[in-house]
Coordinates of C-alpha atoms in Angstrom, one line a residue:
X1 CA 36.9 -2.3 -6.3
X2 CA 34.1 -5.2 -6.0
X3 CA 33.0 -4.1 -9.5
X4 CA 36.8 -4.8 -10.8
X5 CA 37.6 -7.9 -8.6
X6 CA 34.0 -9.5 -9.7
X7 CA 34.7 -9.3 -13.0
X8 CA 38.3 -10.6 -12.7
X9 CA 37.8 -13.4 -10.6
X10 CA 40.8 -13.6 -8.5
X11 CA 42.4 -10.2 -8.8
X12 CA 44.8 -8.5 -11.4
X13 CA 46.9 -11.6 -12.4
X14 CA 43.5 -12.7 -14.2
X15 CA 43.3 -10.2 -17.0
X16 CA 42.0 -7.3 -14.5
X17 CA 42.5 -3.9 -16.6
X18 CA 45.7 -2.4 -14.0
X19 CA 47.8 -5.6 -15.6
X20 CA 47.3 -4.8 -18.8
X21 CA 48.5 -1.6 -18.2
X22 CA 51.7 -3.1 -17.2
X23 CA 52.1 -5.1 -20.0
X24 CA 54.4 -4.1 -22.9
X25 CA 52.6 -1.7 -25.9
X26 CA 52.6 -4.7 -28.3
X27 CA 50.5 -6.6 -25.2
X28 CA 48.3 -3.8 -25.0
X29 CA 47.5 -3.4 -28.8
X30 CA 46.6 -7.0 -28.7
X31 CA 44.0 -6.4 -26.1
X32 CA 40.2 -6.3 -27.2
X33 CA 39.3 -3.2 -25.9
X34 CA 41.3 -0.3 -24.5
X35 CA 41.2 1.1 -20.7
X36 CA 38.3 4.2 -20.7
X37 CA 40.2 7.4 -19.2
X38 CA 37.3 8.6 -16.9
X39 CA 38.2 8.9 -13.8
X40 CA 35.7 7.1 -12.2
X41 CA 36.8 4.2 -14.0
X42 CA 40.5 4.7 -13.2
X43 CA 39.2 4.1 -9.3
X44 CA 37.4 0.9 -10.7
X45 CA 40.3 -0.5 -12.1
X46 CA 42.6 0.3 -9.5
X47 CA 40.7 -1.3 -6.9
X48 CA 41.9 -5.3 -7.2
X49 CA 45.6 -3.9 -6.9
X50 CA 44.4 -3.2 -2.8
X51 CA 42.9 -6.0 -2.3
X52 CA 46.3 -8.4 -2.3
X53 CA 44.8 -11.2 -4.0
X54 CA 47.9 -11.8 -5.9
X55 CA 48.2 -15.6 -7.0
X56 CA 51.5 -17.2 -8.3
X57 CA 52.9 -17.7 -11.9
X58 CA 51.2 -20.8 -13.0
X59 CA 48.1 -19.2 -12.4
X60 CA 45.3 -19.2 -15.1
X61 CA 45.2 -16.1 -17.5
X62 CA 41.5 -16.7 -18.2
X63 CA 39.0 -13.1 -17.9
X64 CA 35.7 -12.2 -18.9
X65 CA 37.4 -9.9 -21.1
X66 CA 38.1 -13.0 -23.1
X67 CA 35.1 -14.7 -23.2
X68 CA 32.7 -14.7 -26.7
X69 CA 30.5 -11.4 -27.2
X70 CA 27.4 -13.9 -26.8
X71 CA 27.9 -15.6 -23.9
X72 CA 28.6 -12.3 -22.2
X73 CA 25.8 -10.7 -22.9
X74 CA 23.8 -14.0 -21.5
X75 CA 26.3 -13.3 -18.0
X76 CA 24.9 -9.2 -18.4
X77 CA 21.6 -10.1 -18.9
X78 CA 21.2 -12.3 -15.7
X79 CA 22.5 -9.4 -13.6
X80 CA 20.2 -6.6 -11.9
X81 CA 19.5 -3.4 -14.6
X82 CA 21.2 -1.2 -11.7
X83 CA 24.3 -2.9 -12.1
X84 CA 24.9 -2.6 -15.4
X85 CA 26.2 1.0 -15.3
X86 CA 29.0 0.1 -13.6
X87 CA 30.0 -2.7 -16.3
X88 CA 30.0 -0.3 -19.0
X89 CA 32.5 2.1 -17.2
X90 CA 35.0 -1.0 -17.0
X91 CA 36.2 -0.9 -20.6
X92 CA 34.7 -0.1 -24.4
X93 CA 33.7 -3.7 -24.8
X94 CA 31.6 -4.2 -21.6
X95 CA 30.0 -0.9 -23.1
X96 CA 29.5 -1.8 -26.7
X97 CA 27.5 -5.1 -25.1
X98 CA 25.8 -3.5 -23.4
X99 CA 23.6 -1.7 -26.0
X100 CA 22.4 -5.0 -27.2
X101 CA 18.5 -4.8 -26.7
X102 CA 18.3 -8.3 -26.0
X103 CA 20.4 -7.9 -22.2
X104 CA 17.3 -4.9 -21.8
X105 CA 14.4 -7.0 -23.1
X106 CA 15.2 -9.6 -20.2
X107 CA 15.7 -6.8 -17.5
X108 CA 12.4 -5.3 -18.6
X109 CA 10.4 -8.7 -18.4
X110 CA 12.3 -9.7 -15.0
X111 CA 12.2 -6.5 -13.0
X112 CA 8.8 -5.2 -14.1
X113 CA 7.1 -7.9 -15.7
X114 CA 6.9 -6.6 -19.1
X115 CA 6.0 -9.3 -21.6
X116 CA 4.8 -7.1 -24.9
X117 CA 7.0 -7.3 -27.8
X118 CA 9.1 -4.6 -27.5
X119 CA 10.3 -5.2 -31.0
X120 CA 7.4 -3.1 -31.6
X121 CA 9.5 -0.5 -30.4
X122 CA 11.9 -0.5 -33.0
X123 CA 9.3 1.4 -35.4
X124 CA 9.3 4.5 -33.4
X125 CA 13.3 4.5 -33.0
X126 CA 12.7 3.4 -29.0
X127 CA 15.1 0.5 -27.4
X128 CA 14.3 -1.4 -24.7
X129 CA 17.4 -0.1 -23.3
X130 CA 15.6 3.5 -23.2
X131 CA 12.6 1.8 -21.9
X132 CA 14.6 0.6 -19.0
X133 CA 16.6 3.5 -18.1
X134 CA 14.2 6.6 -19.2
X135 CA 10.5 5.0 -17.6
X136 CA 10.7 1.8 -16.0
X137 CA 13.5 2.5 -13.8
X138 CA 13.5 6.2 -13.9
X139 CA 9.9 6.1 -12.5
X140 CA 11.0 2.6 -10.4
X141 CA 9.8 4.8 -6.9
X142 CA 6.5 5.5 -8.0
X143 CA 4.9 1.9 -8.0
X144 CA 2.8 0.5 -5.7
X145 CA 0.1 1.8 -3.0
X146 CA -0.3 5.5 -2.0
X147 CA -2.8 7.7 0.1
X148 CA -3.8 11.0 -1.9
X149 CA -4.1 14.1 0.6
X150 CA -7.6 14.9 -0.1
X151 CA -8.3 16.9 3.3
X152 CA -10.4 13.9 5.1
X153 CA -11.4 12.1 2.4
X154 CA -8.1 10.3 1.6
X155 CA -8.2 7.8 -1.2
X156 CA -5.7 4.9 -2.3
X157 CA -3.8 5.3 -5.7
X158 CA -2.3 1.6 -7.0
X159 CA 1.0 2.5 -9.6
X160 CA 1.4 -0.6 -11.9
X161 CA 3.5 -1.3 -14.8
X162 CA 0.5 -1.7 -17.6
X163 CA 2.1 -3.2 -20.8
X164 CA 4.6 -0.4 -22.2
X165 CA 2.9 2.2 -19.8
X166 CA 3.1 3.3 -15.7
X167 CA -0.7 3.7 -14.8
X168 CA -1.8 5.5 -11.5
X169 CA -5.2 3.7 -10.7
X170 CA -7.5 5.3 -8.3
X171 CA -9.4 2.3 -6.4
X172 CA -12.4 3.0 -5.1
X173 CA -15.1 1.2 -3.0
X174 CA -18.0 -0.6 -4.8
X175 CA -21.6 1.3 -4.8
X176 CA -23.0 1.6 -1.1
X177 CA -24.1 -0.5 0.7
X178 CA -22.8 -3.5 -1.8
X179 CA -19.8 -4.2 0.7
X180 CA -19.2 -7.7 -0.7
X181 CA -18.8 -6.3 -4.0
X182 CA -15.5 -5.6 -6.3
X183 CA -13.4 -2.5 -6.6
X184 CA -13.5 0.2 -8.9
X185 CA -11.1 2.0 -10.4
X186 CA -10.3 4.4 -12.7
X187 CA -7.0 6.0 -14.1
X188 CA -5.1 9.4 -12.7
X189 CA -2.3 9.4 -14.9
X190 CA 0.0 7.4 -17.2
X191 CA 3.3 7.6 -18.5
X192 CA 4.8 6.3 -21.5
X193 CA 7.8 6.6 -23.9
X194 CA 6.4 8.6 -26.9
X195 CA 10.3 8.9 -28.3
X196 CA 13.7 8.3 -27.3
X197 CA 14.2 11.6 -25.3
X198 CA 11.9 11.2 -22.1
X199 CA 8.8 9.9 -21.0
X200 CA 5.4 11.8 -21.0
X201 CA 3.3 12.0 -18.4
X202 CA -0.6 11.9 -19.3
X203 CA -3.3 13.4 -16.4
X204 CA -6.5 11.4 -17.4
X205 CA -8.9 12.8 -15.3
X206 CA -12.1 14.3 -16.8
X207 CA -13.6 13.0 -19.8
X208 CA -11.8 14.4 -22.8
X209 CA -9.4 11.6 -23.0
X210 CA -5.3 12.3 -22.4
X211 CA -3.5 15.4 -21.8
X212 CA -0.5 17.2 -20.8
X213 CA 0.4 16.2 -17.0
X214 CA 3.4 16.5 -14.9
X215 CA 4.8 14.2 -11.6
X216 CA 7.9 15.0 -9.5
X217 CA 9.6 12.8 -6.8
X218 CA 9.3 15.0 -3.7
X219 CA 11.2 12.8 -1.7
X220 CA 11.5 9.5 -0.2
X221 CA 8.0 7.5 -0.1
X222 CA 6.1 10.9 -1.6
X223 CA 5.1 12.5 -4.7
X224 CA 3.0 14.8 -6.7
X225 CA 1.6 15.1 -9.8
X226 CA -0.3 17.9 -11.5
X227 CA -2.8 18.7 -14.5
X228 CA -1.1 21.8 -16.7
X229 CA -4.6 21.5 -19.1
X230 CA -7.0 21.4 -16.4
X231 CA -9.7 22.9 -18.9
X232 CA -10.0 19.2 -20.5
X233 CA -11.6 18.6 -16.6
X234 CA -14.9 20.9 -17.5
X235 CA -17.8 19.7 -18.9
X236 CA -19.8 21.3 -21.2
X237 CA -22.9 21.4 -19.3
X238 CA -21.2 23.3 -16.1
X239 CA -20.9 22.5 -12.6
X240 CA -24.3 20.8 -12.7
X241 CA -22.9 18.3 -15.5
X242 CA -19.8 17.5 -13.9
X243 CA -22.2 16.9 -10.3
X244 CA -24.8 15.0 -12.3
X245 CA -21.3 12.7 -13.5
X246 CA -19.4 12.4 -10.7
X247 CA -22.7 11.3 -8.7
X248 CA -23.3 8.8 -11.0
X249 CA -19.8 7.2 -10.7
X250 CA -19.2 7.8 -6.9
X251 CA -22.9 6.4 -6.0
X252 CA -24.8 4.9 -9.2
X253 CA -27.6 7.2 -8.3
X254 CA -28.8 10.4 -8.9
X255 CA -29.5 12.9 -6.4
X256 CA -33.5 12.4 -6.2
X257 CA -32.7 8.7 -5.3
X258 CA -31.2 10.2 -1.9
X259 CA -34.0 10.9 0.1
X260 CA -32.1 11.5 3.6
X261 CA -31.2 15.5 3.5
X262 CA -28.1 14.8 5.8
X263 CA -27.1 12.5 3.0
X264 CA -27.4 14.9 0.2
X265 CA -25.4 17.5 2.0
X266 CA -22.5 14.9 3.0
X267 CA -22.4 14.3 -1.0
X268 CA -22.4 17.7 -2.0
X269 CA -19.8 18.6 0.4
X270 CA -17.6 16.0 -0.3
X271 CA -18.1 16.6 -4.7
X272 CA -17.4 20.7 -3.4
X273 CA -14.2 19.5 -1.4
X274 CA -13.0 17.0 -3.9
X275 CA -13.6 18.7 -7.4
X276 CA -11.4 21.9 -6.6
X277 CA -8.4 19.5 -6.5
X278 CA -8.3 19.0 -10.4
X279 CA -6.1 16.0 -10.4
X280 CA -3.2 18.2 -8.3
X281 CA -2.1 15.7 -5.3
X282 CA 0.2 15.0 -3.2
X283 CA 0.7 10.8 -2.2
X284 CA 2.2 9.5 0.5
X285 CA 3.6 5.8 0.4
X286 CA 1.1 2.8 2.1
X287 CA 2.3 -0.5 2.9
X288 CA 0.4 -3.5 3.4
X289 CA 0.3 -4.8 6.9
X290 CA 3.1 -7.9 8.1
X291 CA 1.2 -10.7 8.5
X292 CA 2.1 -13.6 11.5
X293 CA 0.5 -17.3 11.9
X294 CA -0.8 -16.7 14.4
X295 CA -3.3 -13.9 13.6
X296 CA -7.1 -14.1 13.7
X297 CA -7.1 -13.4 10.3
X298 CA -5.2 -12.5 7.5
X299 CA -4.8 -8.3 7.8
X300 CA -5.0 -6.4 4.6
X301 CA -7.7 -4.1 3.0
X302 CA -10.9 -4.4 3.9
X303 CA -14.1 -2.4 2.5
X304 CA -16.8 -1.2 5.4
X305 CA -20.0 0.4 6.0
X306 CA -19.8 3.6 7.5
X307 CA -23.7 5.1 7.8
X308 CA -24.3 8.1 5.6
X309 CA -20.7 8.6 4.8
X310 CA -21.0 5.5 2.7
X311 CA -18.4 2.8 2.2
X312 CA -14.8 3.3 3.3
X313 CA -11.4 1.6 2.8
X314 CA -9.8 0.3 6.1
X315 CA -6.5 -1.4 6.5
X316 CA -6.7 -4.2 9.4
X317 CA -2.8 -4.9 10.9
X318 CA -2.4 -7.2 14.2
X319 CA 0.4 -5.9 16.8
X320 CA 0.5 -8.2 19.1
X321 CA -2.2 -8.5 21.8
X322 CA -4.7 -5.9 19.5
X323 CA -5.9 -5.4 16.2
X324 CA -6.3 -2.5 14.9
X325 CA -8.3 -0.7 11.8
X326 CA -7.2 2.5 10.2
X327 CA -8.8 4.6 7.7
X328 CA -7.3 4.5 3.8
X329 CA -10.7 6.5 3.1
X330 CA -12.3 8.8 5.6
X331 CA -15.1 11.5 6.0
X332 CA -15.3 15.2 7.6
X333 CA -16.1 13.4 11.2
X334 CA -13.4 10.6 11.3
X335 CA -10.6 11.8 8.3
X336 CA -8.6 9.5 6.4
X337 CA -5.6 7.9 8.7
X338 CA -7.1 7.6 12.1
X339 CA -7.5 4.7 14.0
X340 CA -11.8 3.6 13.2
X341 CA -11.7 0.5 15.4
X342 CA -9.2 -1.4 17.9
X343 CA -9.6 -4.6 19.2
X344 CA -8.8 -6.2 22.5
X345 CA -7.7 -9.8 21.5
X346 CA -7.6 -10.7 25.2
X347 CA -11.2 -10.1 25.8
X348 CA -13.3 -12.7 24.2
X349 CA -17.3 -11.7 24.2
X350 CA -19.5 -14.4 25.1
X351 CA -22.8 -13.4 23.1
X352 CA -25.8 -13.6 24.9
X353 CA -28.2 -17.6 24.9
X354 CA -30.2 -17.9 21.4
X355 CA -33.3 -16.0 23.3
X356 CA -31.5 -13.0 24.1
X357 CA -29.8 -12.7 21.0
X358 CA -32.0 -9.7 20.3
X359 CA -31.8 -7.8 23.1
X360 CA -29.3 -4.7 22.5
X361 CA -30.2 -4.3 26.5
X362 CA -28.3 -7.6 27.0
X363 CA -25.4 -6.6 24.8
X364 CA -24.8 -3.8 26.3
X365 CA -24.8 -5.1 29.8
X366 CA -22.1 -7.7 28.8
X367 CA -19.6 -5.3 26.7
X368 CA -19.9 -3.0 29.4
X369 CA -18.6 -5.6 32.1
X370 CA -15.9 -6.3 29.9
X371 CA -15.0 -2.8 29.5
X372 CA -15.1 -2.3 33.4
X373 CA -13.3 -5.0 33.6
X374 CA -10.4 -3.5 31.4
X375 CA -10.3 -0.7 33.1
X376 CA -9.8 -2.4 36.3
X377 CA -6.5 -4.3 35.1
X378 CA -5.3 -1.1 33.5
X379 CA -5.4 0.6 37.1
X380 CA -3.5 -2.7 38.8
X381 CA -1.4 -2.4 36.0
X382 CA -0.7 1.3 36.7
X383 CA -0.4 0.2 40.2
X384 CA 2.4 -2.2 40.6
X385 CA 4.3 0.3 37.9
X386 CA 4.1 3.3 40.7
X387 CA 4.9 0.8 43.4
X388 CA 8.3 -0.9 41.2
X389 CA 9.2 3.1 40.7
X390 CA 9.1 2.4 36.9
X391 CA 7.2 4.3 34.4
X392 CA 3.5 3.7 33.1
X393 CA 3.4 1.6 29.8
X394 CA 1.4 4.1 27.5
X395 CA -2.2 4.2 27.3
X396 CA -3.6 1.6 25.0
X397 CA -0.8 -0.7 25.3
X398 CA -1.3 -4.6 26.4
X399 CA -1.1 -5.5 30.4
X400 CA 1.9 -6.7 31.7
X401 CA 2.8 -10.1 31.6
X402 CA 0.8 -12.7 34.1
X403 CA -2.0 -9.8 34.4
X404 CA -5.5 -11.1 34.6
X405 CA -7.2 -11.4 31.4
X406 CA -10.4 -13.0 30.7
X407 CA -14.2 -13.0 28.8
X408 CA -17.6 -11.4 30.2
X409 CA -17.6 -14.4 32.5
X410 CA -14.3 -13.5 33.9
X411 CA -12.6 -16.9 33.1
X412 CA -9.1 -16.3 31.2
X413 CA -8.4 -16.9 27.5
X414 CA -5.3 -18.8 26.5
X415 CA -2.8 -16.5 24.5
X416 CA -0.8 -18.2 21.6
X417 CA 2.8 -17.2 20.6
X418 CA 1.4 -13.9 18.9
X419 CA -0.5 -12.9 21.8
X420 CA -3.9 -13.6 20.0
X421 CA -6.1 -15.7 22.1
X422 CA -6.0 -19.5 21.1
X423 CA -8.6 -20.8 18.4
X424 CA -10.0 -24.2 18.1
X425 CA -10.6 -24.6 15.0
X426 CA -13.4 -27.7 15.5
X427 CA -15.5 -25.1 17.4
X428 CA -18.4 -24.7 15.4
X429 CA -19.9 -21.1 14.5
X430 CA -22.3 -19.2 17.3
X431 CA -25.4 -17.8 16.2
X432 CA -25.4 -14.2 15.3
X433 CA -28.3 -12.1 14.7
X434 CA -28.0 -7.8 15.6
X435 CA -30.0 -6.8 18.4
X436 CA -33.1 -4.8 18.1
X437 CA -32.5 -1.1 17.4
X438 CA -28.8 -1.5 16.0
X439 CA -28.9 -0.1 12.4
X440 CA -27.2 -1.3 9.1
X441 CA -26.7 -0.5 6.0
X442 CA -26.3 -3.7 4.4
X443 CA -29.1 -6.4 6.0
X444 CA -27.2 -9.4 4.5
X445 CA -24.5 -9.8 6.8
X446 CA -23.4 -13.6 7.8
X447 CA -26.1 -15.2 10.4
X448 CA -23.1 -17.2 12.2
X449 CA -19.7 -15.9 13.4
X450 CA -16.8 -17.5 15.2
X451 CA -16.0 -15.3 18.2
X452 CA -16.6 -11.7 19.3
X453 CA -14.0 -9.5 20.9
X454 CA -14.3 -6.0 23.2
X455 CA -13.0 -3.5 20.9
X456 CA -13.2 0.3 20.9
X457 CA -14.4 2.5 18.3
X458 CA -13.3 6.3 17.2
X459 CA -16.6 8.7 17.1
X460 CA -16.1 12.5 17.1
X461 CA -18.5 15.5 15.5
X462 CA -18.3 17.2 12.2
X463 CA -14.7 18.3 11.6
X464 CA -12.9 15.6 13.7
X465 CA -14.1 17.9 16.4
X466 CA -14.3 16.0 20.7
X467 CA -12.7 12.4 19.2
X468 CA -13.5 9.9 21.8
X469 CA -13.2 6.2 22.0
X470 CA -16.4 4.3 22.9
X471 CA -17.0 0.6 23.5
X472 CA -17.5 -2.1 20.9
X473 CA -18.1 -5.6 20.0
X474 CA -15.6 -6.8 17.3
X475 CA -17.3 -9.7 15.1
X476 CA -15.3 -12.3 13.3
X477 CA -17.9 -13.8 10.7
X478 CA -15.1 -15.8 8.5
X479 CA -11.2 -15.0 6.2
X480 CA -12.5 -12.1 4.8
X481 CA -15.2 -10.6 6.4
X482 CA -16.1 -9.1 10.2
X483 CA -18.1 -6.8 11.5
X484 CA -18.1 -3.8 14.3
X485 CA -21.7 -2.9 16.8
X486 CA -20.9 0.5 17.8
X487 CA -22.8 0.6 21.1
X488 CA -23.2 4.1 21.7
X489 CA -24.3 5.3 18.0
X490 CA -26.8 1.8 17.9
X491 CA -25.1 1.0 14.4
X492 CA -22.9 -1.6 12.7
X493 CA -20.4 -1.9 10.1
X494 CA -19.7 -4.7 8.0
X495 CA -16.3 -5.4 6.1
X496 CA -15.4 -7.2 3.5
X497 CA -11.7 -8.2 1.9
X498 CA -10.7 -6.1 -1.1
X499 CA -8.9 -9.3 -3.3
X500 CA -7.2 -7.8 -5.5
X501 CA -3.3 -8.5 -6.1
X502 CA -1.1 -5.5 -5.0
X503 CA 2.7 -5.4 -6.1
X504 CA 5.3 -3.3 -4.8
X505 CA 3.0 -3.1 -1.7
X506 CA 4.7 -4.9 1.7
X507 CA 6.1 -3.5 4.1
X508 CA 10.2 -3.9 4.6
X509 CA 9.8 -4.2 7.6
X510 CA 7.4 -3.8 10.8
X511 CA 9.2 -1.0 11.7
X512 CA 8.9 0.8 8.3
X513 CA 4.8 -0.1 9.0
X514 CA 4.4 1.3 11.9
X515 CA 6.1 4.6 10.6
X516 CA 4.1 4.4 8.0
X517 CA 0.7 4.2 10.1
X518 CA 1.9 7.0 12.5
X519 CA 2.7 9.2 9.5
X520 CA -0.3 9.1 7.8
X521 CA -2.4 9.6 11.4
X522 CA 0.0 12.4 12.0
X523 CA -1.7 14.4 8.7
X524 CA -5.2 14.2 10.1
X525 CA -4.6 14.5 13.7

């Protein structure tokens, strides 16, 4: 009905398709194209007759029906590609347009940003209509950022539109402990129109170029894909090749170059763990985080150390009063979706004078006041919930409002409209310099920093096995980098922005974020 009265413009006095049917045969021959008798099309053109829109005699008999061929498909090729279906069930001329490549061409450069010349295409019979409707918008679900179940290890899969191809890109972290440098990336699959019956999907993995490869649509915000040569994977040297390879590209070095043993067997393990895959995964849909003026920094992706284990991929997101860090990537002790670090935006850390700067004893006295004090709000909290008969807010969940909130000196923070405490932006950068004892795996981390924050951070054995939180100092050093002292384990982390441009990537909405952080936590948990 909205299909039939769009078209018409004020209902079926305007050339809609029921008039014509009342007008005499002579009328009717006279017509430039004749009413389709699928039924789906019979509801289409009944609809204006419902919708009472009937306007008097003098009115204007002007349609699209009789507008010029090319101005029409100018009017077609300004709508969305997903509306064009239903013009082509309105009558044998909408349809006959419509296979005019040039209403295609400009729904495959608008939607999905493809600027080759598809008049390419026309050597290997292909339209730009069958582009459209067979791989851009078949495979339309598919794009953007994804999490590969790889046990713990995780991973993060970017699906772009390359050119006249859909690429799955596999981003990983730079070479350890090079936090501040670029991503790397390498191709999963691609899929491309070889002729005008249906895509192909190509598994790339290995190094014996292209080969057969399948993907299915699993459901909503989840796919698969699979390797049906997975012989092209093997190298001809064995396992000890393929090791040798994959060592090479994972870590730049080869195994004599890793002189700690625990080291060597976290590699092996994870080469073991990975390997048996063969490019056979299942990916589950990540968004990037909603992002609010007031937050302390701009959330995204962020690369960070993470001791033996290497470099990981963590996705920062602010929710109000905390900040929180979750795994992309992860390792057999803290798997891929958990929560590494959160961050207590009401508690600002006052580092210790210039002369104490180096004294993890001094650190640790402060954080731990903080965290004390926490602890003590979060029972008053508790309290005055018994006492008004109402239910405890859940663990981990900001104090109530007017609650006493403050910094190791006990003096409270202002809180701005997003709950993150107040910055002053003239307030030159502290002095920052790790205390003695507190190992790191990359030594040039920023010497100044603009505030600290009590956070918490997720430790736990081999296997995810007695997760606990432990206390924390959360570092802001500048936009895109900050830093984590993990107090009981003596280490840091430093974390760096990944900067590269994601499509297809934000959220909807918050709500569809925080489903999306509790699903992928729910795997690992």
């Amino acid at each position: 009905m909205a299909v039939c009265a769009r078209l018409c413009g004020v209902g079926p006095s305007r050339g809609c398709r029921r008039r014509q049917q009342r007008r005499g045969p002579a009328e009717a021959a006279a017509a430039d194209s004749e009413p389709d008798t699928d039924p789906e099309e019979e509801l289409i053109e009944a609809g204006p007759a419902l919708v009472g829109n009937e306007p008097g005699p003098s009115a204007s008999r002007c349609s699209l029906l009789e507008l010029p061929p090319e101005l029409l498909v100018e009017i077609f090729a300004s709508l969305p590609g997903t509306d064009l279906p239903s013009l082509a069930q309105v009558c044998t001329k909408f349809r006959r347009i419509l296979h005019t490549d040039t209403i295609w061409r400009r729904r495959c450069r608008e939607e999905y940003g493809v600027c080759e010349n598809l008049r390419k295409l026309e050597i290997t019979g292909v339209s730009c209509r069958d582009v459209y409707a067979k791989l851009l918008h078949r495979y339309r679900h598919i794009l953007g950022l994804w999490q590969p179940d790889i046990g713990p290890y995780g991973g993060l899969l970017n699906v772009v539109v390359d050119g006249l191809f859909i690429i799955g890109w596999m981003y990983l972290p730079p070479h350890d402990p090079h936090v501040d440098d670029p991503m790397r990336f390498k191709p999963l699959f691609r899929i491309h129109l070889m002729e005008r019956k249906s895509a192909t999907v190509e598994c790339m993995y290995g190094h014996k170029g292209p080969h057969h490869g399948h993907i299915q649509i699993v459901k909503k915000d989840e796919f698969s894909t699979k390797c049906n040569q997975t012989d092209h994977h093997r190298m001809s040297g064995g396992r000890q090749e393929e090791f040798r390879t994959w060592l090479r590209e994972e870590w730049g070095r080869t195994l004599e170059d890793i002189f700690h043993e625990h080291m060597q067997e976290l590699i092996l393990m994870k080469f073991i763990y990975t390997s048996q895959y063969d490019n056979c995964l299942t990916y589950r849909r990540i968004y990037l985080p909603p992002s609010h003026p007031d937050d302390l920094m701009r959330p995204g992706l962020f690369k960070g150390t993470y001791g033996s284990h290497g470099l990981e991929i963590v996705l920062l997101s602010f929710h109000g009063r905390r900040a929180r860090g979750t795994k992309i990537t992860g390792d057999p002790n803290i798997p891929a979706g958990q929560q590494t670090v959160e961050v207590d935006l009401q508690h600002r850390i006052q580092l210790p004078e210039a002369e104490n700067l180096c004294s993890f004893n001094e650190l640790s006295r402060v954080v731990l006041e903080v965290r004390e004090q926490v602890r003590q709000e979060q029972q008053r909290q508790e309290g005055v919930h018994e006492d008004d008969q109402g239910p405890a807010p859940p663990a981990g969940e900001p104090p109530a409002k007017g609650a006493a909130t403050g910094s190791a000196e006990g003096c409270q923070e202002p809180v701005g409209d997003g709950g993150v405490a107040a910055q002053q932006p003239s307030q030159p950068g502290q002095p920052f310099v790790l205390p003695l004892g507190v190992s790191s795996r990359n030594e040039d981390y920023p010497r100044t920093c603009r505030m600290c924050f009590y956070g918490t951070g997720l430790i736990a054995g081999h296997g995810f096995t007695s997760p606990e939180r432990t206390p924390g100092v959360f570092v802001l050093f500048d936009e895109d980098r900050f830093g984590f002292i993990w107090l009981e384990l003596k280490s840091f982390s430093l974390y760096s922005r990944v900067k590269a441009t994601f499509q297809n990537a934000d959220a909807p909405s918050l709500q569809a974020f925080d489903d999306m952080l509790k699903n992928i936590q729910s795997l690992t948990s």
